[in-house]
mmCIF file of N, CA and C in Angstrom:
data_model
loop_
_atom_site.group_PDB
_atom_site.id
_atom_site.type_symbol
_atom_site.label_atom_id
_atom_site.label_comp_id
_atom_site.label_asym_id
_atom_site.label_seq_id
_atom_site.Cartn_x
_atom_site.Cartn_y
_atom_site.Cartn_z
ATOM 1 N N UNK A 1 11.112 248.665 184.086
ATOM 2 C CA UNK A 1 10.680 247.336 183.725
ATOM 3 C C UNK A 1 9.667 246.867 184.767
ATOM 4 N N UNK A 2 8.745 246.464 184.613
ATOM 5 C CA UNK A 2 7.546 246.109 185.220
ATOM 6 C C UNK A 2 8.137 244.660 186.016
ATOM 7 N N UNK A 3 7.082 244.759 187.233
ATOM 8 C CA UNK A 3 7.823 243.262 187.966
ATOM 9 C C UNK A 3 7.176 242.504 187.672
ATOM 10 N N UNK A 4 7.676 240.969 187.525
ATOM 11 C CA UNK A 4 7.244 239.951 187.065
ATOM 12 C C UNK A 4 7.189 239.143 188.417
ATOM 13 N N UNK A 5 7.260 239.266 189.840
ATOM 14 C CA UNK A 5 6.435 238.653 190.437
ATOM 15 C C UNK A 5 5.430 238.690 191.333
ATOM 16 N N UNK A 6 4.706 238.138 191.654
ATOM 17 C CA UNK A 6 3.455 237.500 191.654
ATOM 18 C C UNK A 6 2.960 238.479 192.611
ATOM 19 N N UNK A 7 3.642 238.548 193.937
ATOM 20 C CA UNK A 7 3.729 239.301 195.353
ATOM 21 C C UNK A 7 3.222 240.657 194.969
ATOM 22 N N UNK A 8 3.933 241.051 194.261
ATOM 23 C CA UNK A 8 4.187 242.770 193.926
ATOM 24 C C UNK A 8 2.970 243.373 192.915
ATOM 25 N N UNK A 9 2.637 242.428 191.931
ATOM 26 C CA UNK A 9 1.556 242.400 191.374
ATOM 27 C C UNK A 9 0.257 242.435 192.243
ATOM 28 N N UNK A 10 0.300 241.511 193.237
ATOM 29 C CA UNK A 10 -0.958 241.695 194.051
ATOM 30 C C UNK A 10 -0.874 242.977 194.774
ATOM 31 N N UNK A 11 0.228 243.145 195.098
ATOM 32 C CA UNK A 11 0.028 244.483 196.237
ATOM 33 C C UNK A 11 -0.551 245.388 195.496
ATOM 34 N N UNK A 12 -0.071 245.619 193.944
ATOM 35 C CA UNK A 12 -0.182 246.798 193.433
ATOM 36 C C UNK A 12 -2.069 246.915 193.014
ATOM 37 N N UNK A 13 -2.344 245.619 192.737
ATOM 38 C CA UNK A 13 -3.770 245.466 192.365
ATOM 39 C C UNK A 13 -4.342 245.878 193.659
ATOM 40 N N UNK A 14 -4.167 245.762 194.579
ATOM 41 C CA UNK A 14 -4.525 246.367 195.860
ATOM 42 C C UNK A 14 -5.010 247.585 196.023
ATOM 43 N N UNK A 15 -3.571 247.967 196.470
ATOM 44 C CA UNK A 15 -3.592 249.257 196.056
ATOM 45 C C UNK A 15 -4.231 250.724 194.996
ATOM 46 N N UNK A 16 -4.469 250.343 194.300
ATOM 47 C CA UNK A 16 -5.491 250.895 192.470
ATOM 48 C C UNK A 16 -6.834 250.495 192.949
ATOM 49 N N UNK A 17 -7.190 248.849 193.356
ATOM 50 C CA UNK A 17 -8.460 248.884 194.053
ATOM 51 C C UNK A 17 -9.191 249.862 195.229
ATOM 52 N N UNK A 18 -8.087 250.370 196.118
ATOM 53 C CA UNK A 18 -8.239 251.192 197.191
ATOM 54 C C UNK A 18 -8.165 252.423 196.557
ATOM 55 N N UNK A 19 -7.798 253.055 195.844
ATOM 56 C CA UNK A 19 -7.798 254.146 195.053
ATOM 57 C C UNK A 19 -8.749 254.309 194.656
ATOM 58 N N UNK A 20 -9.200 253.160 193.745
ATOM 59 C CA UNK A 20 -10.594 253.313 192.996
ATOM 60 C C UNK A 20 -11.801 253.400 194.077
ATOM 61 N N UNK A 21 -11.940 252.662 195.051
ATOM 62 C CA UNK A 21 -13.185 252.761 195.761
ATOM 63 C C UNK A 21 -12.912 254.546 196.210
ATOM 64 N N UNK A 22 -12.029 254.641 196.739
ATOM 65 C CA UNK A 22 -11.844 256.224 197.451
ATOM 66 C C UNK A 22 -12.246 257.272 196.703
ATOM 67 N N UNK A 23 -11.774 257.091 195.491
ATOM 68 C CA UNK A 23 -11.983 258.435 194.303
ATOM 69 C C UNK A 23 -13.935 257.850 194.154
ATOM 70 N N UNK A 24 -13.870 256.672 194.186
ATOM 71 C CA UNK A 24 -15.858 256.602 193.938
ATOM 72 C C UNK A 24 -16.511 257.245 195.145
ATOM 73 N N UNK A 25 -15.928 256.607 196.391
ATOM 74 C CA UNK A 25 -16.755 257.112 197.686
ATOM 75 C C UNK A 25 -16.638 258.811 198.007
ATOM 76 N N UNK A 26 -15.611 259.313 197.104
ATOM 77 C CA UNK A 26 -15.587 260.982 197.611
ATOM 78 C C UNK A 26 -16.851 261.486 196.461
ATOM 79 N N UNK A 27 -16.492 260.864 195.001
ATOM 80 C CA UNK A 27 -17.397 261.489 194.055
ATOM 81 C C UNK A 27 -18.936 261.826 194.315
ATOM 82 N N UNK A 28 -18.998 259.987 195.097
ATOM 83 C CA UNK A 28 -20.667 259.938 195.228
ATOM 84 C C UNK A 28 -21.113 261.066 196.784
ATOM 85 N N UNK A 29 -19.974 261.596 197.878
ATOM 86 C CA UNK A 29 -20.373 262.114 198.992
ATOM 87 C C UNK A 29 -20.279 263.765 198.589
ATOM 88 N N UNK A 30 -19.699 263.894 196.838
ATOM 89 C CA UNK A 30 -19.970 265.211 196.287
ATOM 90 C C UNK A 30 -21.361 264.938 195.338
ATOM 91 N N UNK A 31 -22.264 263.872 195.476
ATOM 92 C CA UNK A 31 -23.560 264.301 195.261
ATOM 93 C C UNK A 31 -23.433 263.641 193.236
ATOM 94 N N UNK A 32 -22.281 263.055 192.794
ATOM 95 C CA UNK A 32 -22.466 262.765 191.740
ATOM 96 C C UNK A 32 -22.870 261.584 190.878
ATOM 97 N N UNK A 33 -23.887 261.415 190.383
ATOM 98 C CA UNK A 33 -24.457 260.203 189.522
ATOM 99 C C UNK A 33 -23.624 259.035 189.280
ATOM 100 N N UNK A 34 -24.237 257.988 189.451
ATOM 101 C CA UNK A 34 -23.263 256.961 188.828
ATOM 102 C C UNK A 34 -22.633 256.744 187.291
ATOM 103 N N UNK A 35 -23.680 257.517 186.646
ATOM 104 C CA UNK A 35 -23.348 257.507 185.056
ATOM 105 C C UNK A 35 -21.977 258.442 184.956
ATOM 106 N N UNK A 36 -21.664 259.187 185.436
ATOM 107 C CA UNK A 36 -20.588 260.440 185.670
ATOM 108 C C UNK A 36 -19.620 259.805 186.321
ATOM 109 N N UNK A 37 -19.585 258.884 187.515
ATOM 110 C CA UNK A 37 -18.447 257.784 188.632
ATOM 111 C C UNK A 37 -17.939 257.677 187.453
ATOM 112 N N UNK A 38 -19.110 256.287 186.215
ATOM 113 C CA UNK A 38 -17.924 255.445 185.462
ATOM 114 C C UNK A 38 -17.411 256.050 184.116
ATOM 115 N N UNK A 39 -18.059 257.837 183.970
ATOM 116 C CA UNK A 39 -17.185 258.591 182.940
ATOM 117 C C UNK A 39 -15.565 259.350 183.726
ATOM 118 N N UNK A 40 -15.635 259.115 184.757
ATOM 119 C CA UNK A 40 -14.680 260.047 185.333
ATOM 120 C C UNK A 40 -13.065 259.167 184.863
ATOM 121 N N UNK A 41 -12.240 260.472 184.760
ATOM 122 C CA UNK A 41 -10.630 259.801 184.156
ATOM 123 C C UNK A 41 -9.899 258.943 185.093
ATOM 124 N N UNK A 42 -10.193 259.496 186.263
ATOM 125 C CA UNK A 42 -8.968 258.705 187.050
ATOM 126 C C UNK A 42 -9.864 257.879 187.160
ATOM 127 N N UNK A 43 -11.527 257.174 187.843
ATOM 128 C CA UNK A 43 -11.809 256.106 187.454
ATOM 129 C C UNK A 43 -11.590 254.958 186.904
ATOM 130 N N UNK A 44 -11.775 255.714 185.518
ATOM 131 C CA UNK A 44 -11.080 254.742 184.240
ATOM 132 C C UNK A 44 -9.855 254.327 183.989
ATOM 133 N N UNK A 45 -8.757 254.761 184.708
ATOM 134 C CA UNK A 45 -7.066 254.938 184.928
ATOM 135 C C UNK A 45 -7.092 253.851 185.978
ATOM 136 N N UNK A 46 -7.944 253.819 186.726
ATOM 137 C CA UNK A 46 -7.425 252.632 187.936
ATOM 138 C C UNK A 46 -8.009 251.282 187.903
ATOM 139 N N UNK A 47 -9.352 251.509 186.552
ATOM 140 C CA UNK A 47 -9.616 250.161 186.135
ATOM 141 C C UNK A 47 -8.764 249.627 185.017
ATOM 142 N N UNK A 48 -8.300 250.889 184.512
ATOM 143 C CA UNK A 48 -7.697 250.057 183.587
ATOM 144 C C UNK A 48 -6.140 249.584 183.941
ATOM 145 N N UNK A 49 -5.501 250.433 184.620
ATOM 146 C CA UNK A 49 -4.447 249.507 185.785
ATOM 147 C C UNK A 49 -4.959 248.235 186.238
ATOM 148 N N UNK A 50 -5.825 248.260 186.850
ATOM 149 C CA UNK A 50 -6.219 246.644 187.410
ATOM 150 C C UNK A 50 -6.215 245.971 186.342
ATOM 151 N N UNK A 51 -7.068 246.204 185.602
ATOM 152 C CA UNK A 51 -7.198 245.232 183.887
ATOM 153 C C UNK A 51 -5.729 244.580 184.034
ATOM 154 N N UNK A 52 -4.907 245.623 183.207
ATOM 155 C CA UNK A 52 -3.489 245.331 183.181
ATOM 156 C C UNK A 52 -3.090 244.598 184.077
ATOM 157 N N UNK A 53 -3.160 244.726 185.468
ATOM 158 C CA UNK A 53 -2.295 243.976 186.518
ATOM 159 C C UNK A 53 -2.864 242.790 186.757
ATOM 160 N N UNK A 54 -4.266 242.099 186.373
ATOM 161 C CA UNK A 54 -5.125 241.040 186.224
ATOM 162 C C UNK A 54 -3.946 240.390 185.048
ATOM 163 N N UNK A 55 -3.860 241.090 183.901
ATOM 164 C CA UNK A 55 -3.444 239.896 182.586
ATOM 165 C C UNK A 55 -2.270 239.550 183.162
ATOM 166 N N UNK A 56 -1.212 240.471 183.721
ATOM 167 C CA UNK A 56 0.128 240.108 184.331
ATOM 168 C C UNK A 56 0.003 239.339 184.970
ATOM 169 N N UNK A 57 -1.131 238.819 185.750
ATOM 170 C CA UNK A 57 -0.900 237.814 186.920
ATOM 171 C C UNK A 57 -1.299 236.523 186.323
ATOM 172 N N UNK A 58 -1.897 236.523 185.660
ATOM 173 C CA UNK A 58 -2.617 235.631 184.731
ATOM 174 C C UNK A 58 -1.027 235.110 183.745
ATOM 175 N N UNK A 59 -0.452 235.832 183.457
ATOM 176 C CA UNK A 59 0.559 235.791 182.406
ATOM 177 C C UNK A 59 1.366 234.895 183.701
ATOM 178 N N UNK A 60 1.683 235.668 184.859
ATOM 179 C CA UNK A 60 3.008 234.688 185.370
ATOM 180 C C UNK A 60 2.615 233.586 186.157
ATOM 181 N N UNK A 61 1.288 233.186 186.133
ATOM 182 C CA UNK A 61 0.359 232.067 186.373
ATOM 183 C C UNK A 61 1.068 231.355 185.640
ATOM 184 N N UNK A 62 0.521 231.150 184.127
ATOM 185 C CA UNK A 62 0.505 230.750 183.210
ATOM 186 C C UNK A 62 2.177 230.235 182.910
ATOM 187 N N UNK A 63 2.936 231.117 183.353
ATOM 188 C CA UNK A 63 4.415 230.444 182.894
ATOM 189 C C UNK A 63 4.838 229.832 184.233
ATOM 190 N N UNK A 64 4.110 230.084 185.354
ATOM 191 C CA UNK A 64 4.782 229.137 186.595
ATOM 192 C C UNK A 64 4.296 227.855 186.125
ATOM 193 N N UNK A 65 2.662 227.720 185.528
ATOM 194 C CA UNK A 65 2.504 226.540 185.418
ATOM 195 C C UNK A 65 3.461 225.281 184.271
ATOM 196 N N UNK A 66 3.329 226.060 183.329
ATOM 197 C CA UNK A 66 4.079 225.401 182.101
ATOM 198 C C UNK A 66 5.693 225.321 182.566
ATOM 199 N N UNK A 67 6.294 226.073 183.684
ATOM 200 C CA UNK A 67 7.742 226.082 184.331
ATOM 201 C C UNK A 67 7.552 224.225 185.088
ATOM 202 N N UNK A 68 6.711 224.127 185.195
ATOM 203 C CA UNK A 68 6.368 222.874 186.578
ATOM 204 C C UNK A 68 6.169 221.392 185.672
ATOM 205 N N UNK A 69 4.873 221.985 184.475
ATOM 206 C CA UNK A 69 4.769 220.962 183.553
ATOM 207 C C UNK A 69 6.113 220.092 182.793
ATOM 208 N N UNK A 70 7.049 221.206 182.298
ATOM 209 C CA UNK A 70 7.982 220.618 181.839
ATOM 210 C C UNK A 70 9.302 220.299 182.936
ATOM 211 N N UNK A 71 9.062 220.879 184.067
ATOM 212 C CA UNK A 71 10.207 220.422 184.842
ATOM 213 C C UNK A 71 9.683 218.438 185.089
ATOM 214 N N UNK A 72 8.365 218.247 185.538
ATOM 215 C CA UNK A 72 7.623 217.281 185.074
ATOM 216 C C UNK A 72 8.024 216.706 184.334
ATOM 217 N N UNK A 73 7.672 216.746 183.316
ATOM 218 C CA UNK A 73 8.545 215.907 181.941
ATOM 219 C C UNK A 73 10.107 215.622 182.259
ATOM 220 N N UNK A 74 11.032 216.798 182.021
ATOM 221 C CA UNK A 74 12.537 216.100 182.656
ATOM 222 C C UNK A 74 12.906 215.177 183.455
ATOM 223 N N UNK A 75 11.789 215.314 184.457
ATOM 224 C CA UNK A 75 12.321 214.659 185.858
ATOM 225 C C UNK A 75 11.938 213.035 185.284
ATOM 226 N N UNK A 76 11.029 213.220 184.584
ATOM 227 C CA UNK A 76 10.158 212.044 183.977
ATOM 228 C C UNK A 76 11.182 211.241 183.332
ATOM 229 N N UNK A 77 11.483 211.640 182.378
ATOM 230 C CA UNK A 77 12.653 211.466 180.828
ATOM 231 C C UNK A 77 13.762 210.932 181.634
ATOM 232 N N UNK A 78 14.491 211.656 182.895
ATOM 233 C CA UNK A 78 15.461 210.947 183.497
ATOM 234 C C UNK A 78 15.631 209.948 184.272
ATOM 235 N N UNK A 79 13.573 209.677 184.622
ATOM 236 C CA UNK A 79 13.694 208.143 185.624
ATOM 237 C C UNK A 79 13.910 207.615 184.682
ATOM 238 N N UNK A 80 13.175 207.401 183.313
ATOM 239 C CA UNK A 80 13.163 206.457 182.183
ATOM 240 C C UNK A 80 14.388 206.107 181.761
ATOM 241 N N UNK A 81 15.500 206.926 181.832
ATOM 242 C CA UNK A 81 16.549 206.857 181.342
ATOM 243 C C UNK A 81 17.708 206.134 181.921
ATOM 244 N N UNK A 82 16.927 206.540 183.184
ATOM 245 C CA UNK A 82 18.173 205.916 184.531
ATOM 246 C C UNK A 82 17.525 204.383 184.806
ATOM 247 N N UNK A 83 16.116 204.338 184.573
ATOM 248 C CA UNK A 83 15.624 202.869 185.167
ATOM 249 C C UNK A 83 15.883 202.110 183.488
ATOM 250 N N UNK A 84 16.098 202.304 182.437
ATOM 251 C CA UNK A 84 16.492 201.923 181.604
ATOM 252 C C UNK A 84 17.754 201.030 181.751
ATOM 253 N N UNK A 85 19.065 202.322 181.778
ATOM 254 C CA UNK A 85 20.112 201.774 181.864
ATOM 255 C C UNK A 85 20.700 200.997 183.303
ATOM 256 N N UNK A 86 19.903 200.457 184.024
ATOM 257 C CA UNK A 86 19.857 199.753 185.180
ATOM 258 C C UNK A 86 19.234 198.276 184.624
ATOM 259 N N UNK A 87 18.524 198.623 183.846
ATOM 260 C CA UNK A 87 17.762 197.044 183.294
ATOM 261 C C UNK A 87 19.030 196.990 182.455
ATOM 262 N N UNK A 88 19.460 197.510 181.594
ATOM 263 C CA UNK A 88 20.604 197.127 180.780
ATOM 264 C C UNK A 88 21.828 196.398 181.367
ATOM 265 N N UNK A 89 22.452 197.285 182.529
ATOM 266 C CA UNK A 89 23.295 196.650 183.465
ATOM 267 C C UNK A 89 22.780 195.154 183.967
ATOM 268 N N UNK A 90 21.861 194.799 184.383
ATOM 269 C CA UNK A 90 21.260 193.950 184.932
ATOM 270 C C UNK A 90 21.043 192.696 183.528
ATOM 271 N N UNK A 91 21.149 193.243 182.550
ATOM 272 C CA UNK A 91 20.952 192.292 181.762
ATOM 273 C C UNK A 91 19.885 192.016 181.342
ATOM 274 N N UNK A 92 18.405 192.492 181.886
ATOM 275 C CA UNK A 92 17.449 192.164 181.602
ATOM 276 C C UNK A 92 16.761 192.515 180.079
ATOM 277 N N UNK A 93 17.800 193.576 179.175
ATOM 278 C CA UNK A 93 17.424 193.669 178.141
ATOM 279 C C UNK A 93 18.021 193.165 176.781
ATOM 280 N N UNK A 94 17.372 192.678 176.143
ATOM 281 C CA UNK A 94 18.068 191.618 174.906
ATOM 282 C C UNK A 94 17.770 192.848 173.677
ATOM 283 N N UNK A 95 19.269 192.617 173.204
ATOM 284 C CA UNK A 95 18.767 193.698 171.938
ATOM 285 C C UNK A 95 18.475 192.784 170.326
ATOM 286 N N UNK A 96 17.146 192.621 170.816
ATOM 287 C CA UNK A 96 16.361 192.147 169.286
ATOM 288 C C UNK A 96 16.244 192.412 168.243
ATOM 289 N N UNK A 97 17.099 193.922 168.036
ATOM 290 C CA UNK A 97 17.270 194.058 166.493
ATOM 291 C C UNK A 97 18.581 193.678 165.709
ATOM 292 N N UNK A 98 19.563 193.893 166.616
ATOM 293 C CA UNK A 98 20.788 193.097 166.456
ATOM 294 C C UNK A 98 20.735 191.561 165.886
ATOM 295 N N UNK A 99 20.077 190.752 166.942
ATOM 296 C CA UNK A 99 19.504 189.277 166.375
ATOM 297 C C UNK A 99 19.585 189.354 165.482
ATOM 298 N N UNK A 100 18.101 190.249 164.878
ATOM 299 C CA UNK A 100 17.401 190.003 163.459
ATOM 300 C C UNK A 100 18.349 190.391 162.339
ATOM 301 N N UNK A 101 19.229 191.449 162.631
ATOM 302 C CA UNK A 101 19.917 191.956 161.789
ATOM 303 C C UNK A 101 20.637 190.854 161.269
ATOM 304 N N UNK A 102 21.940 190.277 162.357
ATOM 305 C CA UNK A 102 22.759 189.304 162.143
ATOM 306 C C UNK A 102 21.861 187.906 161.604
ATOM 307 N N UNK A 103 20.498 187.734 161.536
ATOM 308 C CA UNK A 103 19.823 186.525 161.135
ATOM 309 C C UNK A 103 19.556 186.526 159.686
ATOM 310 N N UNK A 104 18.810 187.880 159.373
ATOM 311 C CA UNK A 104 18.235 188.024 157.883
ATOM 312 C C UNK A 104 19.661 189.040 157.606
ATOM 313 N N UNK A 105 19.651 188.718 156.009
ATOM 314 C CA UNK A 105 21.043 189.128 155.610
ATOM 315 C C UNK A 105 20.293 190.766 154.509
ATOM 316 N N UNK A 106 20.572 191.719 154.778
ATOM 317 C CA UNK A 106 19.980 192.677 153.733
ATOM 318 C C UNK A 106 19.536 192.305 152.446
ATOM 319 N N UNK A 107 18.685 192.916 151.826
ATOM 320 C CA UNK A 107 18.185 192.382 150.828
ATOM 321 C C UNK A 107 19.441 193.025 149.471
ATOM 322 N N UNK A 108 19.092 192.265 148.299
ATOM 323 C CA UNK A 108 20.334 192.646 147.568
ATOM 324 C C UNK A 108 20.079 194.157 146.428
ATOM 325 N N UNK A 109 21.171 194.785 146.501
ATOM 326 C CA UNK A 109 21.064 196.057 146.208
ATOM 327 C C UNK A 109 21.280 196.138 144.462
ATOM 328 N N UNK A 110 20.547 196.497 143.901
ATOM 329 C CA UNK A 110 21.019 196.696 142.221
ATOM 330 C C UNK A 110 20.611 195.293 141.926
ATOM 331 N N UNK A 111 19.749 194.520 142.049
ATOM 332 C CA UNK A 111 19.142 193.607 141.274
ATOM 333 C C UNK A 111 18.582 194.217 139.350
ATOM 334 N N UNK A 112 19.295 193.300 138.571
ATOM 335 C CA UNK A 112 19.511 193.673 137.526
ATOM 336 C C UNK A 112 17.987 192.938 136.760
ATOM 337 N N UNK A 113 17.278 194.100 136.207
ATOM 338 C CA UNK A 113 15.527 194.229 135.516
ATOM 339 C C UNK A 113 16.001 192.723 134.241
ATOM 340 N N UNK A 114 15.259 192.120 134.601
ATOM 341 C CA UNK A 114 14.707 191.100 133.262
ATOM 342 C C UNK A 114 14.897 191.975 132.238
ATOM 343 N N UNK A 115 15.305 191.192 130.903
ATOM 344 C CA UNK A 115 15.563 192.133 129.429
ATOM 345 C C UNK A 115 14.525 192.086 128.682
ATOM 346 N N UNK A 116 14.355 193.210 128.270
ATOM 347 C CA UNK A 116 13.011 193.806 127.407
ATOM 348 C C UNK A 116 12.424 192.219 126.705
ATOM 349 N N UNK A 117 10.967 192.466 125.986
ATOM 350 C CA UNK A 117 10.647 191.534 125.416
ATOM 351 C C UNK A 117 11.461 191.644 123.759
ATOM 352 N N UNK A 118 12.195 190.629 123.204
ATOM 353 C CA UNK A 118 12.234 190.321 122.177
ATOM 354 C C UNK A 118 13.814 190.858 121.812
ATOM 355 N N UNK A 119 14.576 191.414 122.445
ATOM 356 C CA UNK A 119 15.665 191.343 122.851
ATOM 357 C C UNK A 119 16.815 190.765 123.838
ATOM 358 N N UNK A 120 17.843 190.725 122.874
ATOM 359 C CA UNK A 120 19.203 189.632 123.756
ATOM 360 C C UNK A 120 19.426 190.011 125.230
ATOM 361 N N UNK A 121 19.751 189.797 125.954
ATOM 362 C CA UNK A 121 20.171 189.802 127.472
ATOM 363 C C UNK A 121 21.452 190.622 127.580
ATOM 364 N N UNK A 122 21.939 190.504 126.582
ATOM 365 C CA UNK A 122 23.634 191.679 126.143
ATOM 366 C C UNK A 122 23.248 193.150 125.115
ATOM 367 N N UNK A 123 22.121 193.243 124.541
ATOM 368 C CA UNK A 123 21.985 194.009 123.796
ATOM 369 C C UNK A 123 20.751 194.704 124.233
ATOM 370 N N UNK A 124 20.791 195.246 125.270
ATOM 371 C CA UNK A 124 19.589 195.993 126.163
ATOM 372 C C UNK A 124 19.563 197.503 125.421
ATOM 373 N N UNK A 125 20.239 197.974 125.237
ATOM 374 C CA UNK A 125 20.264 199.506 124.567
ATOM 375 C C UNK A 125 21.852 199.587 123.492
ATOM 376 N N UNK A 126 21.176 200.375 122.545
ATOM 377 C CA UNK A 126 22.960 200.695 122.364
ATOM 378 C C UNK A 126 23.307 202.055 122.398
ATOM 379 N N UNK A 127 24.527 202.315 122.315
ATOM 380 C CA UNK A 127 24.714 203.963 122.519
ATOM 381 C C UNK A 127 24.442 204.684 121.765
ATOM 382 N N UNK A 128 24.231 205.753 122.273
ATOM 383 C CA UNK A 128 23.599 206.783 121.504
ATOM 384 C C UNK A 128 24.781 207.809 120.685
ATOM 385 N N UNK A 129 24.397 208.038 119.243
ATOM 386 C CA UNK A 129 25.520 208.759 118.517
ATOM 387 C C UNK A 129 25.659 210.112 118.364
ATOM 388 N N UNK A 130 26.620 210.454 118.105
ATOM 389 C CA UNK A 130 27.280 212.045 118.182
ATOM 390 C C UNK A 130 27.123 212.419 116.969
ATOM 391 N N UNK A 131 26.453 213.109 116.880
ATOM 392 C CA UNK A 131 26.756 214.191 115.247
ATOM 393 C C UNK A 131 27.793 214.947 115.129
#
């Protein structure tokens, strides 16, 4: 399992960097082209290790930061919560929907439709028959 921190990641990018210059500085003191340096395998093996060990660091960047953002937020959510229920204790908060509730009385439920035009107020429909 690959390490996920930060320390170990750098060393290792280090390390592959020092590799890579060494395997370039022997190639070029055997007399070989640069077009040939950036075809060579292990070359390409230690850039592309770095590649890799670049996104990893980038990756546990990325979750230290968003680890901090939302610890942020919590810490946030619990002053609010705690300086809340301190105004409550204190009395300083009036609960205004209660008032309103106990003031205006619900509106009334099943209000019964005005009767059709040209019919009785008792004779709105009649039932329907069974064959």
């Amino acid at each position: 399992m690959p390490s996920k921190e930060q320390s170990v990641r750098e060393a290792q990018k280090e390390y592959f960097l020092r590799k890579s210059e060494e395997r370039i500085q022997s190639l070029k003191e055997k007399g070989v082209d640069d077009v040939a340096i950036s075809k060579d395998p292990q070359v390409k093996r230690y850039k592309a290790k770095i590649k890799q060990i670049n996104a990893a660091l980038q990756r546990i960047d990325q979750l230290r930061r968003q680890t901090e953002t939302l610890q942020q937020r919590k810490e946030q959510k619990r002053a609010e919560k705690e300086a809340a229920r301190a105004a409550e204790i204190a009395g300083e908060i009036k609960k205004k929907e209660k008032k309103k509730a106990e003031e205006e009385p619900p509106p009334a439920k099943g209000k019964k439709k005005a009767p059709a035009a040209g019919k009785a107020p008792g004779q709105a429909k009649a039932p329907a028959k069974k064959k």
